[in-house]
Coordinates of C-alpha atoms and ligand atoms in Angstrom, one line a residue:
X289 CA -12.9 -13.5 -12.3
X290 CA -9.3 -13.6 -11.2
X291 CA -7.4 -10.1 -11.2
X292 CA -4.3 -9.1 -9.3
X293 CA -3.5 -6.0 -7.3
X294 CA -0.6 -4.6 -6.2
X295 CA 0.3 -4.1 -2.8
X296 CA 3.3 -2.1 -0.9
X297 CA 4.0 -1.9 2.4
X298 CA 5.0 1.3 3.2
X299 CA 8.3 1.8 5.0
X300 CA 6.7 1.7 8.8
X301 CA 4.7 -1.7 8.2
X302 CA 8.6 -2.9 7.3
X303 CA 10.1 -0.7 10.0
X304 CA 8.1 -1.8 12.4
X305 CA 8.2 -5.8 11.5
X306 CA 4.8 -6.0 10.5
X307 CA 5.7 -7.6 6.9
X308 CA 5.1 -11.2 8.2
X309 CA 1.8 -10.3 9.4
X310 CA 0.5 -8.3 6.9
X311 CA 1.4 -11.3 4.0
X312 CA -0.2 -13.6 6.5
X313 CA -3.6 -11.1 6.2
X314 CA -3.7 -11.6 2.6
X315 CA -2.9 -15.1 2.6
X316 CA -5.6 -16.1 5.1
X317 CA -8.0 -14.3 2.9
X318 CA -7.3 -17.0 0.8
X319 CA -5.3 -14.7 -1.8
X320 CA -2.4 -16.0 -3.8
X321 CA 1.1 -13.8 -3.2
X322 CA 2.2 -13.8 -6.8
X323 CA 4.9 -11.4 -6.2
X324 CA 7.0 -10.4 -4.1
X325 CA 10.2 -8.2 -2.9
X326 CA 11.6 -6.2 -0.7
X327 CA 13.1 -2.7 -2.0
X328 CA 13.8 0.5 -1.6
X329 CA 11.7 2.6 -3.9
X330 CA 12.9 5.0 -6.9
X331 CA 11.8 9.2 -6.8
X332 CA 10.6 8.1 -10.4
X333 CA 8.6 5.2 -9.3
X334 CA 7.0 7.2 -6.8
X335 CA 6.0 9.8 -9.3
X336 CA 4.8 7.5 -10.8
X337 CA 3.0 5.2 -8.5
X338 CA 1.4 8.7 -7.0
X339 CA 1.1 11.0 -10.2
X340 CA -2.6 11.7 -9.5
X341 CA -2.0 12.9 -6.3
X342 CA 0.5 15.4 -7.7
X343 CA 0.2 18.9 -6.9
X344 CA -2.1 18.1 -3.1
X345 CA -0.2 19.5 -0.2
X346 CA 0.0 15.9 1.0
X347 CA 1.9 14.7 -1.9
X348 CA 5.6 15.6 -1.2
X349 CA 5.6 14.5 2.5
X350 CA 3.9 11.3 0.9
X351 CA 6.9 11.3 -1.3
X352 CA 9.7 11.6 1.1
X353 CA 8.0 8.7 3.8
X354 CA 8.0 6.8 0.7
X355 CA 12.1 7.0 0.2
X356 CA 12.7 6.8 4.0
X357 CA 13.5 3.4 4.4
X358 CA 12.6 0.2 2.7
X359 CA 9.4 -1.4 1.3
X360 CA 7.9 -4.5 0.6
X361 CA 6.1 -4.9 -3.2
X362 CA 3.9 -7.7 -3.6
X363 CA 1.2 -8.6 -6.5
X364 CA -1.7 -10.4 -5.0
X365 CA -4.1 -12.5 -7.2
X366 CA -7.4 -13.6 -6.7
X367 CA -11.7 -13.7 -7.0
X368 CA -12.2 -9.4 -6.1
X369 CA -8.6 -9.5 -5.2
X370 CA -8.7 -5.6 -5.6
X371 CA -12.0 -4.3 -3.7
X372 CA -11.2 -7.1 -1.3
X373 CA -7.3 -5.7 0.2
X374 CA -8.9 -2.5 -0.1
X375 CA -11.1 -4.2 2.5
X376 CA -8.9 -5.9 4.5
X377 CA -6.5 -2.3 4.7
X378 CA -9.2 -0.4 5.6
X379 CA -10.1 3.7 5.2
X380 CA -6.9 5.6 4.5
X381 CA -6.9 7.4 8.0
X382 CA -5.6 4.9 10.5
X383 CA -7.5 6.8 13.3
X384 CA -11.0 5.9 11.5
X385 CA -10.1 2.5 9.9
X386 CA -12.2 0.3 11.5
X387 CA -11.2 -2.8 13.5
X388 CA -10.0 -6.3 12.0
X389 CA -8.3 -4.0 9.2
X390 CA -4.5 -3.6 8.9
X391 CA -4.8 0.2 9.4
X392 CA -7.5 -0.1 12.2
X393 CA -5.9 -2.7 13.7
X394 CA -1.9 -1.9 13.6
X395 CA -1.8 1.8 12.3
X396 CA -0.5 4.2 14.8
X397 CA -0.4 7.7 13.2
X398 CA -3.3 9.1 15.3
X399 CA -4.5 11.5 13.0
X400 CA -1.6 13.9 12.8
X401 CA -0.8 12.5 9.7
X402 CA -2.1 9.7 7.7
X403 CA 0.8 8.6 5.2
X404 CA 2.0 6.3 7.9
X405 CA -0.9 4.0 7.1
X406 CA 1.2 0.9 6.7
X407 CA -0.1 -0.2 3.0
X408 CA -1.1 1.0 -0.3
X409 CA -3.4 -1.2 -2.6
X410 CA -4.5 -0.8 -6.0
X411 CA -8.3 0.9 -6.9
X412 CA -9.3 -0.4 -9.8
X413 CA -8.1 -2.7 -12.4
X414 CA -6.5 0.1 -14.7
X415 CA -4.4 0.7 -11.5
X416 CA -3.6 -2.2 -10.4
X417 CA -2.2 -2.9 -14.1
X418 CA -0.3 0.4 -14.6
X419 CA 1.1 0.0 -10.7
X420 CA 2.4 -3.5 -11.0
X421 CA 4.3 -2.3 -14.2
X422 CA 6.2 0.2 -12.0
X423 CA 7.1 -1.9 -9.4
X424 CA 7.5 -5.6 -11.2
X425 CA 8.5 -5.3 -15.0
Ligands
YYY269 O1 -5.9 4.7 -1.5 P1 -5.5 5.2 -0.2 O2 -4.0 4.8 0.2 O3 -6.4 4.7 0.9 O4 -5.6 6.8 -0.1 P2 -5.3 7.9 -1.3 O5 -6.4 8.9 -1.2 O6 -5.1 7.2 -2.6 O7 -4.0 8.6 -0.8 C1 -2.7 8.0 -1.0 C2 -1.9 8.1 0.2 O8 -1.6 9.5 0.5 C3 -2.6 7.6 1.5 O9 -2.4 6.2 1.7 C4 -1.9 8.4 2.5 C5 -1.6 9.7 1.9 N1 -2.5 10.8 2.2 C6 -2.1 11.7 3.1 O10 -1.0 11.7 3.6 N2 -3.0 12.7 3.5 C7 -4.2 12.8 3.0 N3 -5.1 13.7 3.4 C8 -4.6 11.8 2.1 C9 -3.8 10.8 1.7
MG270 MG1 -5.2 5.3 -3.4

């Protein structure tokens, strides 16, 4: 069945020019951009978007990369839409992500850090739901 995730690109992927080829990832995957906008996000979105990660000592450094410069929302539709750009993103760390993902192939935090891992993509349907409803409304 069709779903819809949400996707961000985090504000290196934009920094560093890398919206282009990340759309162009999901597109050749032969996944539909629904959605999509540039932005700069909200303290309240992120607490949001990240609420279940409240509390972890990475969660306010996450918060902070977040607001440092602008990001790219887009919903992305399609058959396994969700486990699939979890697929093609890769593991969270972009030191372990494997090659021919986004974050194996472009990330470039080596393992000091791993919020600068270029994307975020939705885990599950519930998420994906509640996440596009923060950033698209
Ligand atoms: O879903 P995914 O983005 O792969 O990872 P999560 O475990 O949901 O963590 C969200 C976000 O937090 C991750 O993309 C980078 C950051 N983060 C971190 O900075 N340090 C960690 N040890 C774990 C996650
Ligand atoms: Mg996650």
């Amino acid at each position: 069945m069709s779903e819809r995730t949400l996707v961000l690109i985090k504000p290196d992927g934009v920094a560093r020019g890398l919206t282009g080829e990340i759309l162009r990832r999901i597109e050749a995957k032969g996944y539909v951009i629904a959605e999509l906008k540039k932005t700069t996000a909200t303290a309240e979105q992120l607490a949001a978007h990240y609420a279940e990660h409240e509390g972890k000592p990475f969660y306010q450094p996450l918060v902070d990369f977040m607001l440092s410069g602008p990001i790219v929302a887009a919903v992305a539709e399609g058959e396994g839409v969700i486990p699939g750009f979890r697929s093609l993103a890769g593991q969270t760390d972009p030191t372990t992500a494997a090659p021919g993902t986004i974050r194996g192939d472009l990330g470039r935090d080596w393992g000091e850090k791993v919020q600068k891992n270029l994307v975020h993509g939705s885990d599950s349907i519930e998420s994906a739901e509640r996440e596009i409803g923060i950033w698209f409304n």
